[in-house]
Short mmCIF file of C-alpha atoms in Angstrom, two decimals:
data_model
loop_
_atom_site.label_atom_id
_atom_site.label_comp_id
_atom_site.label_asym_id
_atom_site.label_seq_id
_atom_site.Cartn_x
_atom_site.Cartn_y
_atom_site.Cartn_z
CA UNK A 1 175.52 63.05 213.78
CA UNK A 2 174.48 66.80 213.80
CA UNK A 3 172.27 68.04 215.94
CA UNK A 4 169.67 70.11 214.77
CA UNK A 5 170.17 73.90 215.43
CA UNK A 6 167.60 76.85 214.80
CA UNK A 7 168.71 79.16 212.63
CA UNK A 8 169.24 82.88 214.20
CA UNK A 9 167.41 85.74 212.88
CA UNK A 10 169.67 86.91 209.99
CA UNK A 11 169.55 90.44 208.15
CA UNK A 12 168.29 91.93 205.20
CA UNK A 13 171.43 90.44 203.48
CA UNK A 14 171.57 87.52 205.16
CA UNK A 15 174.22 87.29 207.45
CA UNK A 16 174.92 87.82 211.05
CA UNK A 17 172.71 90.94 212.30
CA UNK A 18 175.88 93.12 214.01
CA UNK A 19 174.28 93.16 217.68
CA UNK A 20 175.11 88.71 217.40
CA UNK A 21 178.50 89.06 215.70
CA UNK A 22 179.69 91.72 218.04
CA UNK A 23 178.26 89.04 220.93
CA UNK A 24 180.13 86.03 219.17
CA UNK A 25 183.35 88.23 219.04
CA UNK A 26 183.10 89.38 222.68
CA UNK A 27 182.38 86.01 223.83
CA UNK A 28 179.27 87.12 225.67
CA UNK A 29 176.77 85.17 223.27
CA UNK A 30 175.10 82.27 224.85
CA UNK A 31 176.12 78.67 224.03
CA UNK A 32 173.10 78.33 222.08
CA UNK A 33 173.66 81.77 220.00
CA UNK A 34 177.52 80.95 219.53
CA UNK A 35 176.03 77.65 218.40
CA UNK A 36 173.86 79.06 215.44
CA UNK A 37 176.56 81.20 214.41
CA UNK A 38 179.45 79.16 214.21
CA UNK A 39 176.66 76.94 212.04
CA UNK A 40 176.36 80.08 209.84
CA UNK A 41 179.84 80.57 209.60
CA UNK A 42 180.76 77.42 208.73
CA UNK A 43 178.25 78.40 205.09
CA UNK A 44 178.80 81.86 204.69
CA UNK A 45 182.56 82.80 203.27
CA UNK A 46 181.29 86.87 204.11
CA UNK A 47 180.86 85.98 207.55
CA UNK A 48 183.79 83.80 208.24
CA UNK A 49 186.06 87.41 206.54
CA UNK A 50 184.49 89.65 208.81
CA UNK A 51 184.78 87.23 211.92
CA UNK A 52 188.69 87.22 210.69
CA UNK A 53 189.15 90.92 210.41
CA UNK A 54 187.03 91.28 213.74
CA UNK A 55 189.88 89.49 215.23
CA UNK A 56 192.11 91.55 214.38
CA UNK A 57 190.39 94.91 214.64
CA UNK A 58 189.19 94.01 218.15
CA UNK A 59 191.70 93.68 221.45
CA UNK A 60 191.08 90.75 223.29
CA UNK A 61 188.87 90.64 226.26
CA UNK A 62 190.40 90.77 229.80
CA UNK A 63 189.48 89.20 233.08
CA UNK A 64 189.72 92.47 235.52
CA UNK A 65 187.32 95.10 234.61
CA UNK A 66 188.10 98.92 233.64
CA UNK A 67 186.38 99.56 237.24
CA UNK A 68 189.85 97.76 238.67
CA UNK A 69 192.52 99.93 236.80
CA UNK A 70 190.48 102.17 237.50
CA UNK A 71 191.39 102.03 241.11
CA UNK A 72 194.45 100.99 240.90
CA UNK A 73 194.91 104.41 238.43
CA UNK A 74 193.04 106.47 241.15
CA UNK A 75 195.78 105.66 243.85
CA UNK A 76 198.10 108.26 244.04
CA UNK A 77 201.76 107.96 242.24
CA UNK A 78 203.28 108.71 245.79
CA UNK A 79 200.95 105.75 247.36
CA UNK A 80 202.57 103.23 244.94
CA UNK A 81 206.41 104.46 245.30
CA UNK A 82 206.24 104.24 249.18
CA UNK A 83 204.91 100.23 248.43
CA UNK A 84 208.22 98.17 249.01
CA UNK A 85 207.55 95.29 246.83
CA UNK A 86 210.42 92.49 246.21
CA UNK A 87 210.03 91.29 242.30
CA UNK A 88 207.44 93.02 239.64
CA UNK A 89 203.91 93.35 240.57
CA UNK A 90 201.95 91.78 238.84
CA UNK A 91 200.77 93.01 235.30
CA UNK A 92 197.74 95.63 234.87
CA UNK A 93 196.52 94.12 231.94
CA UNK A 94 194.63 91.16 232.73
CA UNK A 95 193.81 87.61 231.62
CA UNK A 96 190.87 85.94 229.88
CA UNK A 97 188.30 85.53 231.89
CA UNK A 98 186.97 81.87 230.66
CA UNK A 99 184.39 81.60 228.86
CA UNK A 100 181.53 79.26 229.68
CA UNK A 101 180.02 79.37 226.25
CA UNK A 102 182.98 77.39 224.78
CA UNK A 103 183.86 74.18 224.61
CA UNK A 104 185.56 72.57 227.77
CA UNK A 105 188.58 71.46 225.50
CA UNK A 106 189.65 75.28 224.73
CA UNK A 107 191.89 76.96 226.90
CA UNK A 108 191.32 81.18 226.70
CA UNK A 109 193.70 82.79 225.70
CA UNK A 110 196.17 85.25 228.08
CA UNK A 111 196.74 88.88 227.01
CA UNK A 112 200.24 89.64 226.67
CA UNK A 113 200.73 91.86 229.21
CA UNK A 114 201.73 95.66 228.61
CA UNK A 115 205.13 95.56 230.12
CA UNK A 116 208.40 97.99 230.02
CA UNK A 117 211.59 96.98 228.37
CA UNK A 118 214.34 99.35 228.67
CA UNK A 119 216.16 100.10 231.15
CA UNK A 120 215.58 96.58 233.65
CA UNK A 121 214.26 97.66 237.19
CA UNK A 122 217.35 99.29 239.05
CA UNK A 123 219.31 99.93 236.18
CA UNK A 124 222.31 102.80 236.59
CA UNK A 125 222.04 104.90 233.85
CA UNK A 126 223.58 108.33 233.23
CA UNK A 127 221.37 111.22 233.41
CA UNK A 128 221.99 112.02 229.66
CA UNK A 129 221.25 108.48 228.23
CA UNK A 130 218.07 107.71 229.84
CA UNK A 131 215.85 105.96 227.32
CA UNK A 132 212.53 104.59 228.25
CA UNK A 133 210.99 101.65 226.16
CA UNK A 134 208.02 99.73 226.80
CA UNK A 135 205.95 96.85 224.68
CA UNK A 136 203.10 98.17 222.15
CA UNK A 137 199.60 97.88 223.15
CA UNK A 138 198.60 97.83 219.56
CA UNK A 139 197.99 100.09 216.58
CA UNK A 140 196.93 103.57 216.94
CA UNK A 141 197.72 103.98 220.57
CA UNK A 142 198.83 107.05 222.71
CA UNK A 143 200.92 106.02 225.71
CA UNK A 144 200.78 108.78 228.64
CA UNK A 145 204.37 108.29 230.21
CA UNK A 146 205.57 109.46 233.44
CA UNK A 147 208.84 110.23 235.47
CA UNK A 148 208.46 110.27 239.37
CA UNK A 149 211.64 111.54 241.68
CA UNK A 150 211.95 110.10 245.16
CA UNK A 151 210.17 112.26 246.58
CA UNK A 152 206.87 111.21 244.36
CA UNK A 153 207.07 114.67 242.34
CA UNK A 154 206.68 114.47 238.94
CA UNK A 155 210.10 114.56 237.37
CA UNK A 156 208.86 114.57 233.35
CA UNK A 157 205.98 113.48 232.07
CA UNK A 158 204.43 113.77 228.46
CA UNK A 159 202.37 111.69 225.95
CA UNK A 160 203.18 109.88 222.52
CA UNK A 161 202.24 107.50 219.85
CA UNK A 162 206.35 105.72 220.01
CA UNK A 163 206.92 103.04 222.07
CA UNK A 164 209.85 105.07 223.16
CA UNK A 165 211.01 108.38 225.15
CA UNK A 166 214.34 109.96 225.42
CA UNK A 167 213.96 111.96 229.32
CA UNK A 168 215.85 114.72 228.51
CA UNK A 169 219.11 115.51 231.49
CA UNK A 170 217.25 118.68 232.61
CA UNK A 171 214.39 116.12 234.14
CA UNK A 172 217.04 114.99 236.63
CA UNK A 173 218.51 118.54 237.05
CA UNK A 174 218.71 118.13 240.68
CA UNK A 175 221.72 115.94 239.90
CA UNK A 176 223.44 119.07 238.73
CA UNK A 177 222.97 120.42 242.17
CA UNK A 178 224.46 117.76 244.25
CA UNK A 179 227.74 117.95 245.37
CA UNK A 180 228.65 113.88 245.25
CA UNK A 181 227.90 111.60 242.68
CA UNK A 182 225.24 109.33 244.35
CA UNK A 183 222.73 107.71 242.24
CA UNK A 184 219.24 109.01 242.67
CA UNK A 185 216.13 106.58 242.33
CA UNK A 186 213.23 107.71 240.17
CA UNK A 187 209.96 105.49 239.37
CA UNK A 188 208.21 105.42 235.71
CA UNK A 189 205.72 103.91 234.86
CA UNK A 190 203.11 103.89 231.37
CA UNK A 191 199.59 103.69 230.75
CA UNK A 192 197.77 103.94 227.36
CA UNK A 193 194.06 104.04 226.90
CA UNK A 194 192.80 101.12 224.30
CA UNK A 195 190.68 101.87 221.26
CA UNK A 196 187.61 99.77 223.21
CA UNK A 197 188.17 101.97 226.28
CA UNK A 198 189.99 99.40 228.73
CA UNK A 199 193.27 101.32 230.66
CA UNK A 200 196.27 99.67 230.55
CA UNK A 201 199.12 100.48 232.79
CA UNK A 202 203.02 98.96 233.45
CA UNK A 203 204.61 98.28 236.71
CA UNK A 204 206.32 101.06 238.28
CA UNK A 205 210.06 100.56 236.97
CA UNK A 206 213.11 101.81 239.23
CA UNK A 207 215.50 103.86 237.59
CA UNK A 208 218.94 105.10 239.22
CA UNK A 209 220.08 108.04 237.99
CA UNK A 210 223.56 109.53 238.02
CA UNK B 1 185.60 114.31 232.55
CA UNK B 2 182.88 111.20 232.53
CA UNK B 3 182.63 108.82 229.55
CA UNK B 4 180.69 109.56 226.85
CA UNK B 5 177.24 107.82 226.86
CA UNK B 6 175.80 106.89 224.35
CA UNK B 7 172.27 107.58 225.27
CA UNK B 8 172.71 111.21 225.71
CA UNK B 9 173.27 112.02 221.83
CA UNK B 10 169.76 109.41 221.23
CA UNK B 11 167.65 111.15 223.96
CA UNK B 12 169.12 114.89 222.83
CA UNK B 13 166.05 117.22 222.84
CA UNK B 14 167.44 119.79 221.56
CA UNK B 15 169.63 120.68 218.18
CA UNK B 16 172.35 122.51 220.33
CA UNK B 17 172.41 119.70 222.74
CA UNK B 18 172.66 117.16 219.90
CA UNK B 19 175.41 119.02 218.24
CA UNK B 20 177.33 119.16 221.50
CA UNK B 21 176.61 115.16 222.25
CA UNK B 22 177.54 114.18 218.46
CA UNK B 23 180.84 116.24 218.86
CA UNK B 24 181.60 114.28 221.87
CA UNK B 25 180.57 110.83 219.73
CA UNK B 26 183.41 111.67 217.14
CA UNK B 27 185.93 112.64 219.43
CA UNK B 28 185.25 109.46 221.73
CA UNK B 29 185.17 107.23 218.50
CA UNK B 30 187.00 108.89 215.65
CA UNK B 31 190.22 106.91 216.52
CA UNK B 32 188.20 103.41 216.38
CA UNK B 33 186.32 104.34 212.97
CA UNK B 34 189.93 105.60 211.75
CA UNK B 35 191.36 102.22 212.53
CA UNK B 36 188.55 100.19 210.73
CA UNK B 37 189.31 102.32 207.52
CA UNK B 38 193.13 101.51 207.21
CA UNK B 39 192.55 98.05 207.81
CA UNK B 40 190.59 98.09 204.55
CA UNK B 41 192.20 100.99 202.83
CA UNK B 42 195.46 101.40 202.89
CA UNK B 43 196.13 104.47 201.71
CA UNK B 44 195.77 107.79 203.61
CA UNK B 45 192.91 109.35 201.41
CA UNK B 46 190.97 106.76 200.82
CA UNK B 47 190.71 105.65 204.56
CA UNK B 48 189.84 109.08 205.33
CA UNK B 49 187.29 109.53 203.40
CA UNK B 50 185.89 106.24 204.16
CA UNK B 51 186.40 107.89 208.23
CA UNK B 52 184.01 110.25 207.06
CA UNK B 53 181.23 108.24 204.94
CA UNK B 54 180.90 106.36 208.35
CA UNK B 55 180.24 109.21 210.43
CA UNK B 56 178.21 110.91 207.56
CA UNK B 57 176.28 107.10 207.89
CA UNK B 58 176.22 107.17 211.31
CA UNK B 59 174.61 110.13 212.04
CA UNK B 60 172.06 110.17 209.66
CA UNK B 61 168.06 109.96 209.75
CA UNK B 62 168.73 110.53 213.55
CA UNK B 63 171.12 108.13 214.83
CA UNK B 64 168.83 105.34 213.29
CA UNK B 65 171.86 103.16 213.02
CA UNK B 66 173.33 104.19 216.16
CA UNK B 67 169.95 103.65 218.21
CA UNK B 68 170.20 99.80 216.64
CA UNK B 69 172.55 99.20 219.68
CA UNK B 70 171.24 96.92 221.94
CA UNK B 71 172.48 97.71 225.57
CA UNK B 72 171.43 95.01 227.43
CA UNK B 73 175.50 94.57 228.70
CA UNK B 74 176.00 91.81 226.96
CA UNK B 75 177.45 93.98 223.81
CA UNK B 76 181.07 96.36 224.33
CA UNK B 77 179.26 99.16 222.45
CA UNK B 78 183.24 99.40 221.18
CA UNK B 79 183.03 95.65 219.61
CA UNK B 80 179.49 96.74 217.93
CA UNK B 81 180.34 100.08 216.35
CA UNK B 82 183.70 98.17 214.75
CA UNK B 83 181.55 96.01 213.32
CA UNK B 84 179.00 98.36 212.51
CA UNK B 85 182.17 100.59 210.81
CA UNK B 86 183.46 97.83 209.06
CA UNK B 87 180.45 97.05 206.85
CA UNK B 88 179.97 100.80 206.21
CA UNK B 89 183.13 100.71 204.98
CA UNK B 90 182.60 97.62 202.84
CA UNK B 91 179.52 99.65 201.33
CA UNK B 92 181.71 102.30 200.65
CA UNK B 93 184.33 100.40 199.19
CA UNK B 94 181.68 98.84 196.92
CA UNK B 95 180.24 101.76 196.03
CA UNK B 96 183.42 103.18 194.89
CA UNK B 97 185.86 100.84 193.60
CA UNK B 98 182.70 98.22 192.46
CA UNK B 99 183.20 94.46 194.14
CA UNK B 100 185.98 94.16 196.42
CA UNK B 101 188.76 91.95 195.43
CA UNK B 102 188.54 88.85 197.46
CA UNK B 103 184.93 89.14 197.46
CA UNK B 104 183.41 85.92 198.00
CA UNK B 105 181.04 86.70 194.54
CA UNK B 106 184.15 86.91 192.51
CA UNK B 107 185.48 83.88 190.59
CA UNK B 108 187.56 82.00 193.09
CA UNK B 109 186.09 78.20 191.83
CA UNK B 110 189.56 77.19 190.33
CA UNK B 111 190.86 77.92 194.49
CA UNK B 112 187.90 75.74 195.94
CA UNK B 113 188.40 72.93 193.97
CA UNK B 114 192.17 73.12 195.39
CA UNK B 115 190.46 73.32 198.50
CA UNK B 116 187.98 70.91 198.16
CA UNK B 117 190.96 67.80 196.85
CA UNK B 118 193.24 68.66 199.77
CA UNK B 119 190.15 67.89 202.22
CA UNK B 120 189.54 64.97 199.94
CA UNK B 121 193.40 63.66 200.23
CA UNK B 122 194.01 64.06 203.84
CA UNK B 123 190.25 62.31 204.53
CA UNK B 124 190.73 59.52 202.12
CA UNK B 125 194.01 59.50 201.27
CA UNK B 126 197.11 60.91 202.57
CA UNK B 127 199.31 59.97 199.94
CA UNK B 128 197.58 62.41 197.82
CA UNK B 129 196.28 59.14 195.74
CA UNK B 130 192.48 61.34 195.18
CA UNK B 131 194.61 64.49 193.71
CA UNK B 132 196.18 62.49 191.61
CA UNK B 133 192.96 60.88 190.05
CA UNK B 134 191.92 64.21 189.77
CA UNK B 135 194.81 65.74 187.56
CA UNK B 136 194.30 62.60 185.40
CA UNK B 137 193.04 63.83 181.86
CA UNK B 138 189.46 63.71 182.25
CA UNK B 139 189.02 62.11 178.14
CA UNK B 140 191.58 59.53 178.57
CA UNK B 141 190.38 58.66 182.15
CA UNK B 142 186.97 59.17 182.70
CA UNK B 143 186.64 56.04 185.20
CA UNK B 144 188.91 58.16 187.65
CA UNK B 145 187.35 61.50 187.06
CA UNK B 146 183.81 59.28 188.12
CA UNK B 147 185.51 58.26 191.11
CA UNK B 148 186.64 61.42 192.29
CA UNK B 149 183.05 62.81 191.51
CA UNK B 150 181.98 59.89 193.85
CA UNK B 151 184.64 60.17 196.61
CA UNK B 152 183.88 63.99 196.62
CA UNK B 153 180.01 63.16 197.31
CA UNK B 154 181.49 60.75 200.19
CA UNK B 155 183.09 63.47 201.45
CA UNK B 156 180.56 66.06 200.98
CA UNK B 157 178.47 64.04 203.22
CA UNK B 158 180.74 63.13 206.19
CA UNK B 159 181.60 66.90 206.43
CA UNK B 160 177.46 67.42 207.12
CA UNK B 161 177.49 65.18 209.97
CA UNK B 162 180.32 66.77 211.65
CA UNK B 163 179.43 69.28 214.24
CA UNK B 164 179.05 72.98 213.21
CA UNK B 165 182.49 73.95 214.69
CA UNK B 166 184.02 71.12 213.29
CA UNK B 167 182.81 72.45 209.90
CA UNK B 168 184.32 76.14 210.52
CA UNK B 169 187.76 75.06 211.66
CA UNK B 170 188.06 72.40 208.03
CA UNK B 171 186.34 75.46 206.62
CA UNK B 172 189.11 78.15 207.77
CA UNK B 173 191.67 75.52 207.60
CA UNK B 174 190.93 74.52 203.91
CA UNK B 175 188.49 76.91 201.93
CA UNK B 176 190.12 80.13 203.55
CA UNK B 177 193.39 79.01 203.93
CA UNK B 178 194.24 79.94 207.00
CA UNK B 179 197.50 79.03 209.43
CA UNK B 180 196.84 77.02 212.69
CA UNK B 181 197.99 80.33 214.23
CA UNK B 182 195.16 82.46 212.73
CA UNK B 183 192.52 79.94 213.41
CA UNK B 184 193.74 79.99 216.85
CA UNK B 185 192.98 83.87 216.61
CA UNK B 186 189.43 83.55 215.08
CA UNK B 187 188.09 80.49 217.34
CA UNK B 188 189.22 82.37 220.36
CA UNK B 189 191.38 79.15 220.97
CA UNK B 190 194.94 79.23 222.58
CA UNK B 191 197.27 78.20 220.98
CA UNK B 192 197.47 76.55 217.36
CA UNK B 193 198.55 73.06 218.90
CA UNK B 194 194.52 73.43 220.30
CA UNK B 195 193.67 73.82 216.39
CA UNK B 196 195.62 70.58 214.94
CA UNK B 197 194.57 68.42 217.64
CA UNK B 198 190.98 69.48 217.06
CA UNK B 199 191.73 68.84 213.55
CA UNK B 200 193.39 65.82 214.10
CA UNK B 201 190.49 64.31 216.02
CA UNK B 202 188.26 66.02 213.21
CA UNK B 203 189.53 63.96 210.35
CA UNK B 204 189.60 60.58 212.65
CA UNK B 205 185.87 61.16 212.64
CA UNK B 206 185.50 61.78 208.80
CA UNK B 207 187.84 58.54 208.00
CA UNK B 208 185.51 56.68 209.81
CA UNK B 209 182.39 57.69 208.69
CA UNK B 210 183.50 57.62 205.53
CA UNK B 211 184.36 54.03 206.36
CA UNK B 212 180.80 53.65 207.29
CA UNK B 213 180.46 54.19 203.84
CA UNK B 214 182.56 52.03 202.68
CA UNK B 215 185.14 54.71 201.49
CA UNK B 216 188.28 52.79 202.70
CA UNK B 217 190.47 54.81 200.18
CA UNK B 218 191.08 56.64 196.69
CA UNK B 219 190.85 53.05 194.97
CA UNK B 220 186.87 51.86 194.14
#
């Protein structure tokens, strides 16, 4: 049996006023508002479309605020080369907070995290093949990539809309200049900036050089 | 340089001050309001100049639409103004191209019936039994047209005792057609092994109230 539920306040059309869909989407309405619009949605075919593109227009919500990366982004490049750390850190994008609105049944969903690809952490590479690739963060996206020597200087840096970067040899120039052949290590990293303003950034990688 | 804020283009004083505050607006949201307008047109021109019907919308009579944000920080201003952009969008789709294909308004009956006889097989009958009765000839059979008019009804009024999510999942499972995956996506729900359960569960409940009813299958 159904229990009876108020009807919200719909608009001049008749369907979800924005302020309660963008709510429902963000999973910030109360149980009882999430309530009265799922009951909506359930009769109104307009609704249930825009709820579907919502979904895909809008990234999912994380568990760590933008005040977090935010930190974390703050700390200086050198600060987080000199960390020894055994393993990758864990991800910069962050998981679902749950949501006490739903049911207890649902599990939230985890963000896939924005991770590297190419080259694995302490890959030898030669200083004219170096190709950096990283996961997508989604459409329309400009990733800010950057190159750090050992010495936490900035090696290359640069920005672009590819998921990939091609460092040219003269970034490691100080190769040329070294009489043996020793591998040098050098740090990257990526962070993009999502369309609903949340940061996203990838574990330092380490790169050896040669 | 600090985040734009909203609040300084709807308390702006002063025209230059205004100007300067909706120039930081557009270049905080353009890329947003650019990716609501390719998701509904797909070509370049036509998602550009649906970029700037939004922003023409947005900014006029004062912000009024704008200053319909409630910030109470329950809302991502982000998640609102997509919205917002999306249904400007819509109007301007409308307004150009005349209903938009898909549109709920259009003809899509001969699809809901589909619909509507797939609910009515897996609740009654799996074996398809009710689908069949329904692609009888309706002059030579009339008896099983009746009972599919009936067993429809039945079914009709299980759904309204379900609970109102239960009615959106059989609705975006059945009516909009949508993958376990996708429902996943638009309930907010895990994975799509969370969706069939729930619908699993689901049509238990409708088999036995339609029991209750004495609907035991497609036969009278």
């Amino acid at each position: 049996m159904t229990t009876h539920v108020e009807h919200i306040h719909l608009d001049d059309d008749g369907h979800v006023p924005a302020a309660d869909m963008a709510r429902y989407v963000d999973g910030t309405a109360s149980r009882d508002e999430r309530e009265m619009v799922t009951h909506h949605l359930a009769d109104c075919d307009l609704c249930r479309e825009e709820l579907t593109a919502l979904r895909r227009l809008v990234p999912r919500r994380s568990h760590l605020t933008r005040n977090v990366s935010a930190v974390l982004g703050a700390a200086a490049a050198l600060t987080l080369i000199t960390l020894s750390w055994r393993g990758t850190l864990a991800s910069t994008v962050d998981t679902t907070r749950p949501d006490s609105t739903r049911a207890s049944d649902v599990v939230p969903e985890i963000d896939a995290p924005f991770l590297t690809v190419s080259p694995a952490m302490d890959t030898l590479i030669a200083a004219d093949r170096v190709t950096l690739v990283w996961r997508g963060a989604g459409t329309d996206v400009t990733y800010t990539f950057v190159v750090y020597d050992e010495s936490g200087g900035v090696a290359y840096s640069g920005e672009t809309n590819d998921t990939l970067v091609t460092v040219p040899p003269a970034a490691f120039k100080s190769q040329a200049s070294r009489a043996d052949s020793t591998a040098r290590t050098y740090t990257w990293m990526v962070q993009t900036k999502l369309l609903d303003g949340r940061s996203a950034r990838t574990d330092p990688q380490r790169l050896r050089v040669r | 340089m600090p985040p734009f804020r909203l609040e300084t283009l709807l308390e702006a004083t002063d025209t230059a001050s205004r100007e300067a505050a909706w120039a930081e607006f557009v270049s905080e949201h353009s890329r947003l309001i650019i990716h609501v307008a390719r998701d509904l047109f797909k070509q370049h021109d036509g998602a550009m100049d649906a970029y700037a019907f939004v922003l023409e919308k947005l900014s006029e009579e004062d912000c009024r639409r704008l200053r319909g944000f409630q910030n109470d920080g329950r809302s991502r201003f982000t998640t609102w103004l997509t919205v917002v952009a999306r249904r400007l969008c819509l109007d301007y789709y409308r307004h150009r191209y005349g209903r938009l294909r898909g549109d709920p308004t259009s003809n899509g009956a001969g699809e809901r019936l589909r619909a509507r006889r797939r609910l009515m097989d897996l609740a009654v009958s799996p074996d398809g039994a009710v689908s069949e009765l329904a692609s009888a000839d309706s002059a030579s059979a009339p008896d099983a047209q009746l009972r599919v008019q009936q067993l429809s009804a039945a079914v009709g009024a299980a759904v309204a005792q379900l609970s109102p999510e239960e009615q959106l999942l059989l609705k975006l499972r059945f009516d909009d057609g949508l993958s376990g995956a996708e429902i996943a996506r638009v309930l907010g729900w895990a994975t799509p092994f969370h969706v069939f359960r729930r619908l699993n569960s689901t049509f238990d409940r409708l088999r036995s109230a339609l029991r209750d009813r004495g609907v035991e299958g497609s036969s009278p």
